[in-house]
mmCIF file of N, CA, C and O in Angstrom:
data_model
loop_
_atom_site.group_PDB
_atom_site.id
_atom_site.type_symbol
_atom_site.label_atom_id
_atom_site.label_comp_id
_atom_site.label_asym_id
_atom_site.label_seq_id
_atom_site.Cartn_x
_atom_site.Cartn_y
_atom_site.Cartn_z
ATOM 1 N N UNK A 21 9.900 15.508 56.268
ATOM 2 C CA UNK A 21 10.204 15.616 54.864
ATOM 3 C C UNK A 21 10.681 14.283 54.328
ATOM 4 O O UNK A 21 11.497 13.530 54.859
ATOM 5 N N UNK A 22 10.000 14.112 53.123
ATOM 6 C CA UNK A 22 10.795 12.586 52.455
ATOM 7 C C UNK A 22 11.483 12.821 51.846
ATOM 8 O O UNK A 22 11.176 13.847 51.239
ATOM 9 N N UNK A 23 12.804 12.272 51.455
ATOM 10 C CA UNK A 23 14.273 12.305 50.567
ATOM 11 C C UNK A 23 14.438 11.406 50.001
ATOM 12 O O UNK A 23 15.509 11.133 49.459
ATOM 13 N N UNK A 24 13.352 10.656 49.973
ATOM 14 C CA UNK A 24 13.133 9.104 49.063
ATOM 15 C C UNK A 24 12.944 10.007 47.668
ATOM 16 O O UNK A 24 12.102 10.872 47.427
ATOM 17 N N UNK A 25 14.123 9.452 46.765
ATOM 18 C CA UNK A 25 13.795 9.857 45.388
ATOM 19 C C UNK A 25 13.372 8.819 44.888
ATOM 20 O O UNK A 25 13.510 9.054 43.688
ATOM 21 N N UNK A 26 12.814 7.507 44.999
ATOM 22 C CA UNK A 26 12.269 6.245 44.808
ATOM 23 C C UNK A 26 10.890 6.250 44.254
ATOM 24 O O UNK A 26 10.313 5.493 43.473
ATOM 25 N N UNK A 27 10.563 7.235 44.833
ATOM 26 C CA UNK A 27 9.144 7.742 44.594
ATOM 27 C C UNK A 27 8.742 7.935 43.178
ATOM 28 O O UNK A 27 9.219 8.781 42.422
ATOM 29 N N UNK A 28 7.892 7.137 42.915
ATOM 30 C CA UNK A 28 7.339 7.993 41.281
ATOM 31 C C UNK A 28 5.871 7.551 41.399
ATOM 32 O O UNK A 28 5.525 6.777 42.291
ATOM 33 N N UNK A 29 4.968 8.069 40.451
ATOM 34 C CA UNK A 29 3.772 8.643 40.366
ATOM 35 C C UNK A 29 3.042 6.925 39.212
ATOM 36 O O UNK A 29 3.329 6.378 38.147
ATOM 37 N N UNK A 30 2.168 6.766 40.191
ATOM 38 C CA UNK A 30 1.531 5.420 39.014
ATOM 39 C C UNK A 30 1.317 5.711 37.701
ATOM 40 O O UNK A 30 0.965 6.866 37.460
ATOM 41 N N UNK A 31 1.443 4.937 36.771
ATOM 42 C CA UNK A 31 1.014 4.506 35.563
ATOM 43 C C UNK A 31 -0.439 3.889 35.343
ATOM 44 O O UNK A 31 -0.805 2.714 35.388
ATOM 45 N N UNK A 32 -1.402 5.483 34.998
ATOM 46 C CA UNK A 32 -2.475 4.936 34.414
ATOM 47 C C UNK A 32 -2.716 3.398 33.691
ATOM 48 O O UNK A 32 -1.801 2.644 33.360
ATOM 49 N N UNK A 33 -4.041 3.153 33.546
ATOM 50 C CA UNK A 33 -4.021 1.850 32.630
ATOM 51 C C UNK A 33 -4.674 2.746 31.580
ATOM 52 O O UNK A 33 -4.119 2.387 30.542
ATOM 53 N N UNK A 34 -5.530 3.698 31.271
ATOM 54 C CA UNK A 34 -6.171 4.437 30.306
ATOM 55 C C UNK A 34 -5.131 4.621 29.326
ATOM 56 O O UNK A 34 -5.471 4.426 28.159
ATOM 57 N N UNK A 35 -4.130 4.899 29.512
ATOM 58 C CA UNK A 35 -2.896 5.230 28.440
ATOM 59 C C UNK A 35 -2.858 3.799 27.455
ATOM 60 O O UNK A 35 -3.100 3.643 26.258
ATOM 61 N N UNK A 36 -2.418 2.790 28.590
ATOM 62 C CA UNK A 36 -2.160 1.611 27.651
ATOM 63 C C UNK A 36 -3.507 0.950 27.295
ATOM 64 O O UNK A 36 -3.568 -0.197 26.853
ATOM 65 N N UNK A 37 -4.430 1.623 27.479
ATOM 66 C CA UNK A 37 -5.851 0.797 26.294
ATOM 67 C C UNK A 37 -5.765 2.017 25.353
ATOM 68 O O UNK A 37 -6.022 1.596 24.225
ATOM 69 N N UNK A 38 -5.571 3.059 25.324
ATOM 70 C CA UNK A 38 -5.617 4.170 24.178
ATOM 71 C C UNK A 38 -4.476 3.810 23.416
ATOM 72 O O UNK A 38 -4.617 4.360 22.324
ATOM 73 N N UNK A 39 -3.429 3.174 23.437
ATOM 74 C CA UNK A 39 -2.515 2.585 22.957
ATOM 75 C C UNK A 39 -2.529 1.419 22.379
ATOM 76 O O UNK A 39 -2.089 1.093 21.276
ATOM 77 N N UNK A 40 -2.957 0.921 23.031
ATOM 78 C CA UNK A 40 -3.765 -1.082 22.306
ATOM 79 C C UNK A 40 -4.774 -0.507 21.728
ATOM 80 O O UNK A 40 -3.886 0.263 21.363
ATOM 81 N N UNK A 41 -5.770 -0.084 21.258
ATOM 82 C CA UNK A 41 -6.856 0.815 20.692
ATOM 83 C C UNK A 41 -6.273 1.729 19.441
ATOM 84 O O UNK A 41 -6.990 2.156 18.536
ATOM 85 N N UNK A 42 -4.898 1.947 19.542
ATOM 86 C CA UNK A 42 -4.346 2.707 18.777
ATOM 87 C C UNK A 42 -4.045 1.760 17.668
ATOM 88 O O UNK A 42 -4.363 1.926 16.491
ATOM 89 N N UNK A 43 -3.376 0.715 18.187
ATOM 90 C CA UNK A 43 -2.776 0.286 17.178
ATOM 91 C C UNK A 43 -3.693 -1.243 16.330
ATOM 92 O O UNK A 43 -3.268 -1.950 15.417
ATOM 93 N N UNK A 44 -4.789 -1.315 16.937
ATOM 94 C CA UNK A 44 -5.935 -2.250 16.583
ATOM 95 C C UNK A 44 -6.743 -1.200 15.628
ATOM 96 O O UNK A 44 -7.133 -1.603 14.532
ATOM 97 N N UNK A 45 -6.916 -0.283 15.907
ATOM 98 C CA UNK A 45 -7.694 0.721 15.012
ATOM 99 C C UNK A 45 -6.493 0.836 13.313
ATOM 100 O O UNK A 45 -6.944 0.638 12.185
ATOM 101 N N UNK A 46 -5.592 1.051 13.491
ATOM 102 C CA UNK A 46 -4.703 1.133 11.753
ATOM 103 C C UNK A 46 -4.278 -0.308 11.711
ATOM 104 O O UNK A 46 -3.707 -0.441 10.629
ATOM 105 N N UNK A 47 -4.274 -1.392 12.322
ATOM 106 C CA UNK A 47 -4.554 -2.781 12.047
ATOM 107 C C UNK A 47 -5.796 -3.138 11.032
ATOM 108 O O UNK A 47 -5.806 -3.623 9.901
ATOM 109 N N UNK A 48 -6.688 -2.759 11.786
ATOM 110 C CA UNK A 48 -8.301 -2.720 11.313
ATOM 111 C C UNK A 48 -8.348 -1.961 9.823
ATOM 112 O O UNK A 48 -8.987 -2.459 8.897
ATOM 113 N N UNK A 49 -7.695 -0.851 9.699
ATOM 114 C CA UNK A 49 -7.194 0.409 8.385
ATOM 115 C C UNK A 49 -6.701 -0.132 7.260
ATOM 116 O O UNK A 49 -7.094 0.252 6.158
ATOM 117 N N UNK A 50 -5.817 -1.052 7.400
ATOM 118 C CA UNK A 50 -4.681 -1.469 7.000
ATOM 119 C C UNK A 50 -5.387 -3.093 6.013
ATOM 120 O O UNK A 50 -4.985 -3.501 4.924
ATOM 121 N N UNK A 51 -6.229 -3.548 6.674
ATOM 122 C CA UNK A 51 -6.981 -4.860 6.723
ATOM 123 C C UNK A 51 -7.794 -4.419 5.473
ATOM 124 O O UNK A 51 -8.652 -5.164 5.001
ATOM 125 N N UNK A 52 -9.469 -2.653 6.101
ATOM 126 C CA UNK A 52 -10.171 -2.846 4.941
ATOM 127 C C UNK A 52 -10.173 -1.703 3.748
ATOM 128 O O UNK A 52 -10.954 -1.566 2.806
ATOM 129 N N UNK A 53 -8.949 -0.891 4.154
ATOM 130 C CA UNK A 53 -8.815 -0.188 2.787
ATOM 131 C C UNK A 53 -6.976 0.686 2.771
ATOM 132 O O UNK A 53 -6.519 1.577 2.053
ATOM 133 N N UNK A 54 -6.370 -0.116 3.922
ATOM 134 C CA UNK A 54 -5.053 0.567 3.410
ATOM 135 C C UNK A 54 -4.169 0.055 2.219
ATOM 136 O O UNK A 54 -3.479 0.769 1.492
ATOM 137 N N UNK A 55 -4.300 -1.211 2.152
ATOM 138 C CA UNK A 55 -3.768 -2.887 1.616
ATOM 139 C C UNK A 55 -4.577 -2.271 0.061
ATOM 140 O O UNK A 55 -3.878 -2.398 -0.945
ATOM 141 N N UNK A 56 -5.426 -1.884 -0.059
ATOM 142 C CA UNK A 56 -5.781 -1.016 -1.899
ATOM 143 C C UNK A 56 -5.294 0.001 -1.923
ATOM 144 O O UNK A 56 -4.818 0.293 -3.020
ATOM 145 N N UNK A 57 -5.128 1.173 -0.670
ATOM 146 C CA UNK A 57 -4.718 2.619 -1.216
ATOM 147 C C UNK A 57 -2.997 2.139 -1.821
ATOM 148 O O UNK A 57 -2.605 2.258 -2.982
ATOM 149 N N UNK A 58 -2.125 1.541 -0.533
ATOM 150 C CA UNK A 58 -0.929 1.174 -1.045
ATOM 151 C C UNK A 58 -0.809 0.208 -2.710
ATOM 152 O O UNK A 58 -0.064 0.632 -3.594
ATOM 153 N N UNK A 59 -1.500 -0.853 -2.872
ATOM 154 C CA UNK A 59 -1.512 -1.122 -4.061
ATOM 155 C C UNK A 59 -1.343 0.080 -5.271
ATOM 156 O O UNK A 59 -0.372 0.494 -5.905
ATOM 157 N N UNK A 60 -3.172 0.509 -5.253
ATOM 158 C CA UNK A 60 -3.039 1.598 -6.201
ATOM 159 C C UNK A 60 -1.829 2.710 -6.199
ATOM 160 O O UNK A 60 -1.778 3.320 -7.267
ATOM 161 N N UNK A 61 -0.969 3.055 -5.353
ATOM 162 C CA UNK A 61 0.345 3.785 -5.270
ATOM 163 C C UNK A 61 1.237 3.283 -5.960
ATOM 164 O O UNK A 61 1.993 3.845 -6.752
ATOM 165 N N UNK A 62 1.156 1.981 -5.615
ATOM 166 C CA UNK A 62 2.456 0.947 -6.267
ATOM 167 C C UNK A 62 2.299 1.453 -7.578
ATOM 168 O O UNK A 62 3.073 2.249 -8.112
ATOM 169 N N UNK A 63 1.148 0.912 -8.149
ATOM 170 C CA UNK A 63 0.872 0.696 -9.521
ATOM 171 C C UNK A 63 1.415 2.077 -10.617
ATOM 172 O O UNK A 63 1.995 2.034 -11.702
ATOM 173 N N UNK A 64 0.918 3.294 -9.755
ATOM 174 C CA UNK A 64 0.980 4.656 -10.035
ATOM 175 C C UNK A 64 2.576 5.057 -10.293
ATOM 176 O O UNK A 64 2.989 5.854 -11.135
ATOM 177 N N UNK A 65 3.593 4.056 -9.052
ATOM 178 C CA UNK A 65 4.953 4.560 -9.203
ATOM 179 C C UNK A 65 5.535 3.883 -10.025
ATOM 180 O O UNK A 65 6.561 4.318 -10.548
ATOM 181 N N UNK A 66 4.859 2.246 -10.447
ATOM 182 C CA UNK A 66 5.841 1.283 -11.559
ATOM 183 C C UNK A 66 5.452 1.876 -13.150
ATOM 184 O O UNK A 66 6.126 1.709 -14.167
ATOM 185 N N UNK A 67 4.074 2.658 -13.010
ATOM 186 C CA UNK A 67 3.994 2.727 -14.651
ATOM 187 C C UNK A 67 4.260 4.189 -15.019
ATOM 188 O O UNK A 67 3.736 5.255 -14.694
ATOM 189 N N UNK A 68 5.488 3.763 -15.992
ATOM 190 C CA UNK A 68 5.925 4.643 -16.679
ATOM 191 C C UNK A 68 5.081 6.036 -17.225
ATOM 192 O O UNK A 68 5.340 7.229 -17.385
ATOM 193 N N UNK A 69 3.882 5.102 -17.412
ATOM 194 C CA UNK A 69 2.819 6.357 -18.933
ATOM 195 C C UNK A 69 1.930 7.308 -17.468
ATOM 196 O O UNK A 69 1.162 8.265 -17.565
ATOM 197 N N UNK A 70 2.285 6.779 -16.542
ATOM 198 C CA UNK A 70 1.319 7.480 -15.528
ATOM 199 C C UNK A 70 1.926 8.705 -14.842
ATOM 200 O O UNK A 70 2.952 8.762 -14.165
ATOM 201 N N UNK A 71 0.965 9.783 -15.206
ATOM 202 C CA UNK A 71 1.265 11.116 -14.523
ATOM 203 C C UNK A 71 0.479 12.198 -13.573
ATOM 204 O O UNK A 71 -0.742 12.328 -13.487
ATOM 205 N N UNK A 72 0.980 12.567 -13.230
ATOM 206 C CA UNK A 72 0.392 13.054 -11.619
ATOM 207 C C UNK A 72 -0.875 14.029 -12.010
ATOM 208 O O UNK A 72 -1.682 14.302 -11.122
ATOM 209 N N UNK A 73 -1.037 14.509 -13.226
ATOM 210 C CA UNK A 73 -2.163 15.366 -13.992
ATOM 211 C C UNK A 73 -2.868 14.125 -14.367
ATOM 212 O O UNK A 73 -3.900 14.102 -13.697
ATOM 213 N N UNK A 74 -2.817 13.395 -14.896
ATOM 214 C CA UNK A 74 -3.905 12.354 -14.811
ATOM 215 C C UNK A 74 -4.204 11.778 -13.899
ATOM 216 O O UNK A 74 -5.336 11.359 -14.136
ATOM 217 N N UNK A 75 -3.903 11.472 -12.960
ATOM 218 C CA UNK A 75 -4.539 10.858 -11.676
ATOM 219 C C UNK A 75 -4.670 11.407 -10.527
ATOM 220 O O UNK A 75 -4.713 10.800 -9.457
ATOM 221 N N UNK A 76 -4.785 13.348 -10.789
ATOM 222 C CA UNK A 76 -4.890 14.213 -10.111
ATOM 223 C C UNK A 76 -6.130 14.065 -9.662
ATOM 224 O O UNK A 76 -6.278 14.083 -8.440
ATOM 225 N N UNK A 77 -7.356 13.879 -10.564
ATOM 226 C CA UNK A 77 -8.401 13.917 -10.324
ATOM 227 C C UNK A 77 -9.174 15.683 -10.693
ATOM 228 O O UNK A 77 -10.389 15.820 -10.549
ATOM 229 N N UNK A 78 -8.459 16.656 -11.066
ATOM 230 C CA UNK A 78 -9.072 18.230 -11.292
ATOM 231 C C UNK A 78 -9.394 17.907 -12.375
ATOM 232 O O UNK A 78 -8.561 17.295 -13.044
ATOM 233 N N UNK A 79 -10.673 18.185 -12.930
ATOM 234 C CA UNK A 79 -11.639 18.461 -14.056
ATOM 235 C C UNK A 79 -12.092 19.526 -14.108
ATOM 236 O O UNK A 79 -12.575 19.987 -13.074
ATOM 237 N N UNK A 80 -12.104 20.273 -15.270
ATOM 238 C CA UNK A 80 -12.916 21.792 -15.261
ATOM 239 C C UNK A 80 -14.054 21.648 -14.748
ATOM 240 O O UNK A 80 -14.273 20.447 -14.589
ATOM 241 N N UNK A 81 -14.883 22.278 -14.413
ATOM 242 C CA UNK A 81 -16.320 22.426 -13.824
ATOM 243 C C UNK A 81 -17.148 22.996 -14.948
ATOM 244 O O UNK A 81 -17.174 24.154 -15.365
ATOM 245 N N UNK A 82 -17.901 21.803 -15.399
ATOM 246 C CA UNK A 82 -18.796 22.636 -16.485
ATOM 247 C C UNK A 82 -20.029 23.084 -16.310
ATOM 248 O O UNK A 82 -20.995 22.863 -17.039
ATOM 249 N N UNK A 83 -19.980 23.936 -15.002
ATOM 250 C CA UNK A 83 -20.901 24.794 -15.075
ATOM 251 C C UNK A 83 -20.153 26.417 -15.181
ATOM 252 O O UNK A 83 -20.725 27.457 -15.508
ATOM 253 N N UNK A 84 -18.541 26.219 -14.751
ATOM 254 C CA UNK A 84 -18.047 27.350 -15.107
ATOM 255 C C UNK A 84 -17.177 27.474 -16.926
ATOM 256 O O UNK A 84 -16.758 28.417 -17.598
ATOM 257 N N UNK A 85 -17.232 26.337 -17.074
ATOM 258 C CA UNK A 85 -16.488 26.375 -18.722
ATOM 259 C C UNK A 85 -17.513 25.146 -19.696
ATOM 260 O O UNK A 85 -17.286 23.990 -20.053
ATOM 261 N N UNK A 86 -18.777 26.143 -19.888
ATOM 262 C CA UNK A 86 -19.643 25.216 -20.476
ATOM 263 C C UNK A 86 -19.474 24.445 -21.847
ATOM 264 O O UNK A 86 -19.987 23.406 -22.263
ATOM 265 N N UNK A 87 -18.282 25.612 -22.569
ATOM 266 C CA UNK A 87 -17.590 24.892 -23.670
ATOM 267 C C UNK A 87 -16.968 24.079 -23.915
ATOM 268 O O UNK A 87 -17.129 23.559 -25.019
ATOM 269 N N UNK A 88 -15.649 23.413 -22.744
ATOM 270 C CA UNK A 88 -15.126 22.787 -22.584
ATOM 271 C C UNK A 88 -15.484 21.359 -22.659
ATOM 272 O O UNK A 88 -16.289 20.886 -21.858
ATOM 273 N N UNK A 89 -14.875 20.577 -23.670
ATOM 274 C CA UNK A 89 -15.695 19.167 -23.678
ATOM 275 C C UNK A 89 -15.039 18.134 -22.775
ATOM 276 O O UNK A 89 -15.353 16.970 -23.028
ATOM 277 N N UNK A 90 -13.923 18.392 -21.458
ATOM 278 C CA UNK A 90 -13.481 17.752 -20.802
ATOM 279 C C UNK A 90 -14.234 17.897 -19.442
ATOM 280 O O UNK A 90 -14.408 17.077 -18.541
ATOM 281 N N UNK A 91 -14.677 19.364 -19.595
ATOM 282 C CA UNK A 91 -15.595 19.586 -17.895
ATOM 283 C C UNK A 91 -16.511 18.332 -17.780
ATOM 284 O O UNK A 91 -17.049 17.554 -18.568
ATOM 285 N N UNK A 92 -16.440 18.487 -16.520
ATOM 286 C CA UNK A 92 -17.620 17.415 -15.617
ATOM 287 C C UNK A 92 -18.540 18.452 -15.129
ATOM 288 O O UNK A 92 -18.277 19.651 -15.047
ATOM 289 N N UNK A 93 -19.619 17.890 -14.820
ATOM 290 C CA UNK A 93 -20.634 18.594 -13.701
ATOM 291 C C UNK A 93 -20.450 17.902 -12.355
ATOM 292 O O UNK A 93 -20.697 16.707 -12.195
ATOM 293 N N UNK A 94 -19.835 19.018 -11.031
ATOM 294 C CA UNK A 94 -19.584 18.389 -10.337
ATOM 295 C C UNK A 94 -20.586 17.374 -9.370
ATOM 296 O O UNK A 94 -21.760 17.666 -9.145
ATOM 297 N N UNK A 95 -20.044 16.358 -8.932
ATOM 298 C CA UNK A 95 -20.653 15.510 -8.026
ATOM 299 C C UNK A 95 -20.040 15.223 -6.571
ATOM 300 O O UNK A 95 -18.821 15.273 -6.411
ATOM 301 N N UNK A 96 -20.978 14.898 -5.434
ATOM 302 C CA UNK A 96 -20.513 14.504 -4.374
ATOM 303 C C UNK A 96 -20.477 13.175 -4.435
ATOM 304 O O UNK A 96 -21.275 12.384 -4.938
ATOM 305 N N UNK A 97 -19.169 12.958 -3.704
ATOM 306 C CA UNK A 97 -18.993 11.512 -3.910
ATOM 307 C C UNK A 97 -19.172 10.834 -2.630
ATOM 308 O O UNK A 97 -18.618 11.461 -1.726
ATOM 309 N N UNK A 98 -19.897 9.510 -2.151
ATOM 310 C CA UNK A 98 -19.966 9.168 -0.964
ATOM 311 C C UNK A 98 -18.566 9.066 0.029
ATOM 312 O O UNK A 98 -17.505 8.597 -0.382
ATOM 313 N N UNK A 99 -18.800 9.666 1.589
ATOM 314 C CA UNK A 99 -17.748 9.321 2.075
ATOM 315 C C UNK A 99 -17.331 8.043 2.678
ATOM 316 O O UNK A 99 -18.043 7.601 3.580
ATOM 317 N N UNK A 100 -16.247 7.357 2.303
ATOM 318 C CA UNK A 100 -15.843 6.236 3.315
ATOM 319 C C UNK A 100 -15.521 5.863 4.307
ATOM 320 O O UNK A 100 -14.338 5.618 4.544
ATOM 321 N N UNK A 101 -16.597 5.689 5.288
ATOM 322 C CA UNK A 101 -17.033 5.420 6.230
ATOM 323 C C UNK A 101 -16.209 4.301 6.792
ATOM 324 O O UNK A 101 -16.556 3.271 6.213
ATOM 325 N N UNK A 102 -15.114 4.019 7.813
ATOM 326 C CA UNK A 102 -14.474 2.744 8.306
ATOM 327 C C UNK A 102 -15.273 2.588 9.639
ATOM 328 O O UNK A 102 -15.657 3.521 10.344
ATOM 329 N N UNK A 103 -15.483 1.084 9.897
ATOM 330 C CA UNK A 103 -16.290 0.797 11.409
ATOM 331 C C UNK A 103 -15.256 0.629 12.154
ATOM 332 O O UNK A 103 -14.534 -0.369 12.134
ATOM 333 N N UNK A 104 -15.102 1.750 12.966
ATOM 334 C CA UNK A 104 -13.994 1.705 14.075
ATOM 335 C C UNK A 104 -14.648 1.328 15.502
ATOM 336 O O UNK A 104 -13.890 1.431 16.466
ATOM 337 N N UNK A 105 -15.761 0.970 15.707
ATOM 338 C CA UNK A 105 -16.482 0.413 16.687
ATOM 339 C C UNK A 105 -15.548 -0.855 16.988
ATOM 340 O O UNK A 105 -14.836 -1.551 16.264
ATOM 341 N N UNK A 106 -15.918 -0.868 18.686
ATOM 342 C CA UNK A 106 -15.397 -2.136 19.241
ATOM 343 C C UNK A 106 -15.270 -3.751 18.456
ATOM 344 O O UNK A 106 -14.375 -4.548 18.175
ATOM 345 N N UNK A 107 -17.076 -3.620 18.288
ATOM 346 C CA UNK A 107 -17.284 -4.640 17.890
ATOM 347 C C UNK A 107 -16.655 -5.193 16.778
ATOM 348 O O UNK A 107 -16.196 -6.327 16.916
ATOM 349 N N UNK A 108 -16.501 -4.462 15.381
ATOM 350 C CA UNK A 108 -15.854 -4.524 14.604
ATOM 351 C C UNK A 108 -14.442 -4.899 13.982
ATOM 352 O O UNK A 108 -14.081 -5.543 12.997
ATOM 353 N N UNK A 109 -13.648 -4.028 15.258
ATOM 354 C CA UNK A 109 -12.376 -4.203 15.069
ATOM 355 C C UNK A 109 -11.596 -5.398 15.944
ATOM 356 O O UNK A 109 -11.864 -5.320 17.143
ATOM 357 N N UNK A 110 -10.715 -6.451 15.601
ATOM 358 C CA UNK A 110 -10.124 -7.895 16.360
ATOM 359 C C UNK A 110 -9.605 -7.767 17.414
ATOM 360 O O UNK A 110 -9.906 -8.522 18.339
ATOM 361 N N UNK A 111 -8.676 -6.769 17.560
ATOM 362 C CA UNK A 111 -7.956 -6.542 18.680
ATOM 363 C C UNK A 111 -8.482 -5.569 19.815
ATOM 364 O O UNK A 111 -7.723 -5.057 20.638
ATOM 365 N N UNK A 112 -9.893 -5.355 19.781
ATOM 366 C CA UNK A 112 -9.999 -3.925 19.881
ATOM 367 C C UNK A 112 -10.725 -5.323 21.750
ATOM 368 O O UNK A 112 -10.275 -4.858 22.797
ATOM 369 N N UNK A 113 -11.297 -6.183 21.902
ATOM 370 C CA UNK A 113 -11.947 -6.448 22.703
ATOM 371 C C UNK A 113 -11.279 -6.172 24.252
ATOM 372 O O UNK A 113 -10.073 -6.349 24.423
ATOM 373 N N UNK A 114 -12.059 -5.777 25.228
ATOM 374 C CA UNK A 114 -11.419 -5.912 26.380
ATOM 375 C C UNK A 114 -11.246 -7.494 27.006
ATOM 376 O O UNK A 114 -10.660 -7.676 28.073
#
């Protein structure tokens, strides 16, 4: 029997590249569209005339309130796509 409490269990390396990978990936975020979402926030919290119903983004649907002269007809809007590929991202290289 061993009574060596000395003993402990290795430390993957998979952890610490999912970790360096972690934090190169919201580096990469941060670089090509976090640095505008935070702006546009700023802007939203310094101006006074700005309110959370206007920059909600809900529009009636004018195919259900055809009278309404504020409805939109809805649209899909493209999704934004970030290149989280190796290649792409600075820190990301082995």
């Amino acid at each position: 029997l061993l009574n060596n409490t000395n003993l402990a269990m290795a430390k993957g390396i998979r952890s610490k590249v999912k970790r360096r990978m972690r934090g190169a990936r919201r580096e990469h975020y941060m670089t090509v569209q976090g640095m505008d979402n935070l702006k546009l926030l700023n802007e939203r919290l310094i101006n006074k005339q700005s309110s959370i119903i206007d920059t909600s983004g809900v529009k009636p649907n004018a195919f259900l309130e055809p009278n309404n002269p504020n409805a939109v007809f809805p649209q899909r809007t493209k999704e934004n796509n970030i290149d989280f590929r190796a290649d792409a991202v600075a820190g990301a290289g082995l």
